[in-house]
mmCIF file of C-alpha atoms in Angstrom:
data_model
loop_
_atom_site.group_PDB
_atom_site.id
_atom_site.type_symbol
_atom_site.label_atom_id
_atom_site.label_comp_id
_atom_site.label_asym_id
_atom_site.label_seq_id
_atom_site.Cartn_x
_atom_site.Cartn_y
_atom_site.Cartn_z
ATOM 1 C CA MET A 1 69.844 105.181 95.508
ATOM 2 C CA GLN A 2 72.381 104.043 93.538
ATOM 3 C CA PRO A 3 74.787 106.104 91.159
ATOM 4 C CA SER A 4 74.249 105.878 87.369
ATOM 5 C CA ALA A 5 76.428 103.877 85.226
ATOM 6 C CA SER A 6 79.199 106.181 83.139
ATOM 7 C CA VAL A 7 81.527 106.887 81.576
ATOM 8 C CA THR A 8 83.684 108.498 83.932
ATOM 9 C CA SER A 9 82.616 105.851 87.016
ATOM 10 C CA GLY A 10 83.791 103.161 84.959
ATOM 11 C CA THR A 11 80.838 100.995 85.074
ATOM 12 C CA PRO A 12 79.345 100.757 81.825
ATOM 13 C CA PRO A 13 75.607 101.658 81.762
ATOM 14 C CA PRO A 14 73.137 99.135 81.735
ATOM 15 C CA HIS A 15 72.005 97.446 78.278
ATOM 16 C CA ARG A 16 68.966 98.580 77.354
ATOM 17 C CA GLU A 17 66.866 94.768 76.183
ATOM 18 C CA ARG A 18 65.051 94.474 73.136
ATOM 19 C CA ILE A 19 66.022 97.916 72.061
ATOM 20 C CA TRP A 20 64.906 96.949 68.083
ATOM 21 C CA SER A 21 61.230 97.159 70.085
ATOM 22 C CA ASP A 22 61.692 100.906 70.476
ATOM 23 C CA PHE A 23 62.114 102.197 66.903
ATOM 24 C CA ASP A 24 59.373 104.308 65.950
ATOM 25 C CA GLY A 25 58.098 103.775 62.570
ATOM 26 C CA GLN A 26 55.304 106.350 62.621
ATOM 27 C CA GLN A 27 58.426 108.643 64.076
ATOM 28 C CA ALA A 28 60.414 107.659 61.183
ATOM 29 C CA LEU A 29 57.549 108.232 58.893
ATOM 30 C CA ALA A 30 57.627 111.931 60.545
ATOM 31 C CA GLU A 31 60.776 112.503 59.819
ATOM 32 C CA ALA A 32 60.691 111.166 55.611
ATOM 33 C CA ARG A 33 58.042 113.720 55.230
ATOM 34 C CA THR A 34 59.966 116.449 56.997
ATOM 35 C CA LEU A 35 63.113 115.957 54.830
ATOM 36 C CA THR A 36 60.840 115.768 52.109
ATOM 37 C CA ASP A 37 59.097 118.996 53.116
ATOM 38 C CA PHE A 38 62.787 120.234 51.915
ATOM 39 C CA GLY A 39 61.279 119.555 48.328
ATOM 40 C CA PRO A 40 64.261 118.482 45.613
ATOM 41 C CA ARG A 41 67.926 118.382 47.350
ATOM 42 C CA PRO A 42 70.177 117.904 44.415
ATOM 43 C CA SER A 43 73.466 118.264 45.365
ATOM 44 C CA GLY A 44 75.262 121.819 45.816
ATOM 45 C CA SER A 45 71.439 122.843 45.985
ATOM 46 C CA GLU A 46 70.075 125.105 48.798
ATOM 47 C CA ALA A 47 67.932 122.885 50.112
ATOM 48 C CA ASN A 48 70.901 120.401 49.995
ATOM 49 C CA LYS A 49 72.777 123.098 52.355
ATOM 50 C CA LYS A 50 69.038 123.208 54.555
ATOM 51 C CA LEU A 51 68.818 119.301 55.053
ATOM 52 C CA ARG A 52 72.526 118.751 55.686
ATOM 53 C CA GLN A 53 71.768 121.575 58.646
ATOM 54 C CA HIS A 54 68.258 119.950 59.896
ATOM 55 C CA LEU A 55 70.382 116.718 60.600
ATOM 56 C CA VAL A 56 73.356 118.206 62.176
ATOM 57 C CA ALA A 57 70.690 120.515 64.098
ATOM 58 C CA ARG A 58 68.195 117.041 65.416
ATOM 59 C CA LEU A 59 71.842 114.566 65.813
ATOM 60 C CA THR A 60 73.217 116.793 67.795
ATOM 61 C CA ARG A 61 70.443 117.066 70.207
ATOM 62 C CA LEU A 62 70.540 113.922 70.976
ATOM 63 C CA GLY A 63 73.913 114.048 71.872
ATOM 64 C CA TRP A 64 75.847 112.934 68.382
ATOM 65 C CA GLN A 65 79.013 114.240 67.530
ATOM 66 C CA THR A 66 79.478 115.033 63.749
ATOM 67 C CA SER A 67 82.140 115.772 61.197
ATOM 68 C CA GLU A 68 81.916 117.488 57.780
ATOM 69 C CA GLN A 69 83.556 115.246 54.599
ATOM 70 C CA ARG A 70 83.425 118.120 51.471
ATOM 71 C CA LEU A 71 84.862 117.083 48.365
ATOM 72 C CA THR A 72 83.887 118.677 44.659
ATOM 73 C CA GLU A 73 83.793 117.129 41.773
ATOM 74 C CA LYS A 74 83.013 119.280 37.660
ATOM 75 C CA ALA A 75 79.470 118.510 36.382
ATOM 76 C CA PRO A 76 79.553 117.435 32.491
ATOM 77 C CA ASP A 77 78.363 121.571 31.924
ATOM 78 C CA GLY A 78 81.096 122.576 33.270
ATOM 79 C CA ARG A 79 80.331 124.180 37.026
ATOM 80 C CA GLU A 80 82.086 122.672 40.076
ATOM 81 C CA ILE A 81 79.585 120.849 42.556
ATOM 82 C CA GLU A 82 80.500 120.519 46.257
ATOM 83 C CA PHE A 83 79.445 116.874 48.316
ATOM 84 C CA CYS A 84 79.384 117.293 51.969
ATOM 85 C CA ASN A 85 78.599 113.927 54.124
ATOM 86 C CA ILE A 86 78.366 114.144 57.681
ATOM 87 C CA ILE A 87 80.077 111.206 59.951
ATOM 88 C CA ALA A 88 78.234 111.096 63.470
ATOM 89 C CA ARG A 89 79.361 109.011 66.428
ATOM 90 C CA PHE A 90 78.014 109.075 69.913
ATOM 91 C CA SER A 91 79.796 111.347 72.269
ATOM 92 C CA ARG A 92 78.306 109.891 75.566
ATOM 93 C CA TYR A 93 79.637 107.241 75.237
ATOM 94 C CA PRO A 94 83.769 106.031 73.843
ATOM 95 C CA ALA A 95 83.751 104.387 70.414
ATOM 96 C CA SER A 96 84.070 100.660 70.428
ATOM 97 C CA ALA A 97 87.712 99.401 68.686
ATOM 98 C CA GLN A 98 85.419 97.615 65.837
ATOM 99 C CA ARG A 99 81.999 99.803 65.004
ATOM 100 C CA VAL A 100 79.052 98.802 62.672
ATOM 101 C CA LEU A 101 78.965 101.789 59.838
ATOM 102 C CA LEU A 102 75.196 102.557 58.435
ATOM 103 C CA GLY A 103 75.061 104.579 55.810
ATOM 104 C CA ALA A 104 72.410 106.517 53.727
ATOM 105 C CA HIS A 105 71.923 109.270 50.993
ATOM 106 C CA PHE A 106 69.880 112.545 51.765
ATOM 107 C CA ASP A 107 70.634 113.715 47.786
ATOM 108 C CA THR A 108 68.305 112.975 45.153
ATOM 109 C CA PRO A 109 68.741 113.683 41.615
ATOM 110 C CA PRO A 110 69.339 117.015 39.605
ATOM 111 C CA THR A 111 66.639 118.851 38.392
ATOM 112 C CA GLN A 112 65.471 117.548 34.969
ATOM 113 C CA GLU A 113 61.457 117.370 33.323
ATOM 114 C CA PHE A 114 60.314 116.205 36.270
ATOM 115 C CA GLN A 115 61.435 117.163 39.982
ATOM 116 C CA ASP A 116 61.712 113.655 41.878
ATOM 117 C CA PRO A 117 60.897 114.350 45.858
ATOM 118 C CA GLY A 118 62.558 111.061 46.672
ATOM 119 C CA ALA A 119 60.363 110.215 49.391
ATOM 120 C CA SER A 120 61.876 106.929 49.245
ATOM 121 C CA ASP A 121 65.338 107.305 48.035
ATOM 122 C CA GLY A 122 66.786 109.941 50.332
ATOM 123 C CA GLY A 123 63.598 110.435 52.820
ATOM 124 C CA ALA A 124 63.230 107.284 54.040
ATOM 125 C CA ASN A 125 66.211 105.799 54.145
ATOM 126 C CA THR A 126 67.746 109.113 55.885
ATOM 127 C CA ALA A 127 64.774 108.981 58.505
ATOM 128 C CA VAL A 128 65.568 105.590 58.831
ATOM 129 C CA LEU A 129 68.130 105.850 60.058
ATOM 130 C CA MET A 130 67.786 108.982 62.097
ATOM 131 C CA GLU A 131 64.830 107.210 63.820
ATOM 132 C CA VAL A 132 68.126 104.242 64.119
ATOM 133 C CA ALA A 133 70.537 107.446 65.540
ATOM 134 C CA ARG A 134 67.653 108.770 68.238
ATOM 135 C CA THR A 135 66.757 105.335 69.368
ATOM 136 C CA LEU A 136 70.331 104.176 70.238
ATOM 137 C CA THR A 137 70.432 107.104 73.046
ATOM 138 C CA LEU A 138 68.763 104.627 75.312
ATOM 139 C CA ASP A 139 71.921 102.080 74.923
ATOM 140 C CA PRO A 140 74.543 104.399 74.811
ATOM 141 C CA GLN A 141 77.101 101.831 74.780
ATOM 142 C CA LEU A 142 75.143 100.272 71.734
ATOM 143 C CA ALA A 143 76.012 103.410 70.545
ATOM 144 C CA GLY A 144 79.287 103.723 70.745
ATOM 145 C CA SER A 145 79.430 100.467 68.694
ATOM 146 C CA VAL A 146 78.324 102.336 65.329
ATOM 147 C CA GLU A 147 78.910 105.207 63.303
ATOM 148 C CA LEU A 148 76.728 106.915 61.232
ATOM 149 C CA PHE A 149 77.574 108.250 57.310
ATOM 150 C CA PHE A 150 75.054 110.658 56.242
ATOM 151 C CA LEU A 151 75.954 110.546 52.650
ATOM 152 C CA ASP A 152 75.592 113.068 48.934
ATOM 153 C CA GLY A 153 76.182 112.667 45.818
ATOM 154 C CA HIS A 154 73.930 109.379 45.324
ATOM 155 C CA SER A 155 72.860 111.077 42.035
ATOM 156 C CA PRO A 156 75.201 110.871 39.110
ATOM 157 C CA PHE A 157 75.076 113.731 36.680
ATOM 158 C CA GLN A 158 73.930 111.542 33.792
ATOM 159 C CA GLU A 159 73.619 108.031 33.846
ATOM 160 C CA LEU A 160 75.015 105.866 36.920
ATOM 161 C CA THR A 161 78.201 104.168 37.161
ATOM 162 C CA LEU A 162 81.648 103.476 38.616
ATOM 163 C CA ASP A 163 82.604 107.241 37.279
ATOM 164 C CA ASP A 164 79.355 108.844 37.693
ATOM 165 C CA GLY A 165 77.418 108.819 40.953
ATOM 166 C CA LEU A 166 77.785 107.117 44.574
ATOM 167 C CA PHE A 167 80.620 110.193 44.913
ATOM 168 C CA GLY A 168 79.455 110.929 48.706
ATOM 169 C CA SER A 169 79.976 107.198 49.698
ATOM 170 C CA ARG A 170 83.537 106.724 46.964
ATOM 171 C CA PHE A 171 84.693 109.690 48.703
ATOM 172 C CA SER A 172 84.090 108.089 52.274
ATOM 173 C CA ALA A 173 85.280 105.019 51.475
ATOM 174 C CA GLN A 174 88.888 106.485 50.189
ATOM 175 C CA MET A 175 89.504 108.084 52.913
ATOM 176 C CA ILE A 176 88.729 105.170 54.890
ATOM 177 C CA ARG A 177 91.400 103.369 52.604
ATOM 178 C CA ILE A 178 93.591 105.795 52.889
ATOM 179 C CA ASP A 179 93.690 106.093 56.771
ATOM 180 C CA HIS A 180 93.484 102.789 56.807
ATOM 181 C CA ARG A 181 90.389 102.150 58.730
ATOM 182 C CA ALA A 182 89.187 99.397 57.219
ATOM 183 C CA GLY A 183 89.580 97.495 60.071
ATOM 184 C CA GLU A 184 87.920 99.479 62.179
ATOM 185 C CA PHE A 185 84.879 98.657 61.043
ATOM 186 C CA ARG A 186 82.971 94.842 61.539
ATOM 187 C CA ALA A 187 80.305 95.292 58.393
ATOM 188 C CA ALA A 188 78.932 98.364 56.500
ATOM 189 C CA ILE A 189 74.922 98.398 56.023
ATOM 190 C CA LEU A 190 73.538 101.348 53.537
ATOM 191 C CA LEU A 191 70.118 102.350 52.340
ATOM 192 C CA ASN A 192 68.737 103.251 49.601
ATOM 193 C CA ASN A 193 65.269 103.585 48.660
ATOM 194 C CA ILE A 194 63.081 101.927 51.678
ATOM 195 C CA GLY A 195 59.748 101.519 52.487
ATOM 196 C CA GLY A 196 58.076 100.097 50.478
ATOM 197 C CA ALA A 197 55.978 96.360 50.267
ATOM 198 C CA SER A 198 59.399 94.234 50.212
ATOM 199 C CA LEU A 199 62.955 95.118 51.445
ATOM 200 C CA ASP A 200 65.123 93.479 49.724
ATOM 201 C CA TYR A 201 69.561 93.566 49.217
ATOM 202 C CA PRO A 202 71.220 92.966 46.171
ATOM 203 C CA PRO A 203 73.589 89.467 44.935
ATOM 204 C CA ASN A 204 76.365 91.980 45.003
ATOM 205 C CA SER A 205 76.262 92.341 48.809
ATOM 206 C CA ASP A 206 79.047 90.499 51.362
ATOM 207 C CA PRO A 207 77.178 86.749 51.557
ATOM 208 C CA GLY A 208 78.543 86.196 55.014
ATOM 209 C CA LEU A 209 77.082 89.788 55.755
ATOM 210 C CA ALA A 210 73.959 88.889 53.874
ATOM 211 C CA ASN A 211 73.469 85.364 55.577
ATOM 212 C CA ALA A 212 74.147 87.408 59.162
ATOM 213 C CA LEU A 213 70.675 89.814 58.677
ATOM 214 C CA LYS A 214 68.413 86.782 57.192
ATOM 215 C CA LYS A 215 69.043 84.814 60.659
ATOM 216 C CA ALA A 216 68.152 88.267 62.163
ATOM 217 C CA ALA A 217 65.382 89.214 60.287
ATOM 218 C CA ALA A 218 63.939 85.242 60.908
ATOM 219 C CA ALA A 219 64.633 86.283 64.783
ATOM 220 C CA ILE A 220 62.380 89.262 64.422
ATOM 221 C CA GLY A 221 59.564 87.913 62.060
ATOM 222 C CA VAL A 222 61.068 90.249 59.325
ATOM 223 C CA LYS A 223 61.228 89.005 55.605
ATOM 224 C CA LEU A 224 64.482 89.769 53.649
ATOM 225 C CA LYS A 225 65.241 88.253 50.564
ATOM 226 C CA PRO A 226 68.077 88.838 47.398
ATOM 227 C CA ALA A 227 66.915 91.147 44.461
ATOM 228 C CA ASN A 228 66.450 90.222 41.618
ATOM 229 C CA ARG A 229 70.051 91.798 39.764
ATOM 230 C CA SER A 230 73.196 93.041 41.023
ATOM 231 C CA LEU A 231 72.896 97.223 41.731
ATOM 232 C CA LEU A 232 75.481 99.646 41.592
ATOM 233 C CA ALA A 233 74.912 101.247 44.803
ATOM 234 C CA ASP A 234 75.910 103.204 48.053
ATOM 235 C CA HIS A 235 78.312 99.306 49.579
ATOM 236 C CA LEU A 236 80.079 98.510 46.685
ATOM 237 C CA PRO A 237 82.831 101.912 47.610
ATOM 238 C CA PHE A 238 82.927 100.484 51.315
ATOM 239 C CA ALA A 239 83.645 96.818 49.935
ATOM 240 C CA GLN A 240 86.252 97.609 47.936
ATOM 241 C CA ALA A 241 87.868 99.390 50.969
ATOM 242 C CA GLY A 242 87.454 96.463 52.448
ATOM 243 C CA ILE A 243 84.584 96.127 54.798
ATOM 244 C CA PRO A 244 82.080 93.748 54.576
ATOM 245 C CA SER A 245 78.842 95.674 53.186
ATOM 246 C CA ILE A 246 75.206 95.021 52.095
ATOM 247 C CA ALA A 247 72.728 97.805 50.884
ATOM 248 C CA LEU A 248 68.830 97.271 51.956
ATOM 249 C CA LEU A 249 66.748 98.740 49.349
ATOM 250 C CA ASP A 250 63.216 98.097 47.563
ATOM 251 C CA ALA A 251 64.338 96.393 44.240
ATOM 252 C CA ASP A 252 61.036 96.700 42.361
ATOM 253 C CA PHE A 253 59.868 100.328 44.034
ATOM 254 C CA PRO A 254 57.329 101.665 41.597
ATOM 255 C CA PHE A 255 58.057 104.771 41.921
ATOM 256 C CA LEU A 256 61.468 105.402 41.785
ATOM 257 C CA ASN A 257 63.025 107.828 40.649
ATOM 258 C CA THR A 258 59.470 109.539 39.407
ATOM 259 C CA ALA A 259 57.454 112.448 40.218
ATOM 260 C CA ASP A 260 55.413 110.129 42.225
ATOM 261 C CA ASP A 261 58.172 109.166 44.994
ATOM 262 C CA THR A 262 56.364 111.039 47.296
ATOM 263 C CA VAL A 263 55.383 110.096 50.608
ATOM 264 C CA ASP A 264 52.163 108.578 51.111
ATOM 265 C CA HIS A 265 53.610 105.798 48.929
ATOM 266 C CA LEU A 266 55.192 104.895 52.249
ATOM 267 C CA ASP A 267 54.807 102.490 55.077
ATOM 268 C CA ALA A 268 55.064 103.175 58.529
ATOM 269 C CA ASP A 269 55.105 99.014 59.019
ATOM 270 C CA SER A 270 58.036 98.569 56.151
ATOM 271 C CA LEU A 271 60.185 101.771 57.751
ATOM 272 C CA ALA A 272 59.637 100.145 60.926
ATOM 273 C CA LYS A 273 60.547 96.373 59.659
ATOM 274 C CA THR A 274 64.096 98.113 58.322
ATOM 275 C CA GLY A 275 65.136 100.170 61.517
ATOM 276 C CA LYS A 276 64.400 96.769 63.240
ATOM 277 C CA LEU A 277 66.469 94.593 62.113
ATOM 278 C CA ILE A 278 69.409 97.230 61.796
ATOM 279 C CA LEU A 279 68.814 97.500 65.164
ATOM 280 C CA TYR A 280 69.038 93.822 65.710
ATOM 281 C CA PHE A 281 71.812 93.054 64.072
ATOM 282 C CA ILE A 282 73.742 95.354 66.394
ATOM 283 C CA VAL A 283 73.428 93.728 69.583
ATOM 284 C CA ALA A 284 73.680 90.417 68.352
ATOM 285 C CA GLU A 285 77.206 91.649 66.335
ATOM 286 C CA ALA A 286 77.953 93.503 69.783
ATOM 287 C CA THR A 287 77.656 90.127 72.541
ATOM 288 C CA THR A 288 80.005 88.710 70.139
ATOM 289 C CA GLN A 289 83.045 91.138 69.900
#
């Protein structure tokens, strides 16, 4: 029997053929349900903390090494709100010199006159990222070409502006700039609200990255189109840090930011298309290194 390939033997493990086909939309939907069952998850809440613990525990079981990024901001009412991002790298294969940054926010808006379940926006996007993490374990070398960013503080205290909201992505991007790490990332793909009828990207995404993703989408029969408007989303701080960045979302999801953003409005096939597209793109990027 031939010894298995390993890091210590110096022989890279074999690549998984057509790994994008291993992404399971039903598993992603089940994970979205699990995340949504934590209830509304505003930053600083107990539900937000429990969800983070769930993410870390599952990532660790899958072989991803996690670290935290914590920051504190003062809310308009004077309360100090702590945000906590989770960063993950695959622990069973050395990280590539240049990686693809994959990110999704897991928080939901602060409690308002209604409670936002955040199934598409905070649930489905995070669930797809978790299923991508699981799928990548089938190809350790490919997993080493990715860094995962689970972001807190997407939602604003009052109204989304350049200064209110995107707290987690702005802080992560700031740390990348401070540490002079922008050159480590070939691209940044940020998942916003997904799981609905369409898959879009805002026009204020990086044009070259958008074209590369459209080619990947066409290759596997996924429809990816530009949204009809630019959007203030988590890809922008990373773009400002010098990383080609794009957001993926359903720009016209009718239940976004409402009490009806529930799991029963998510589609497993839609989640699968998003996950498969990301994995196909990662494979394509890895072959050009």
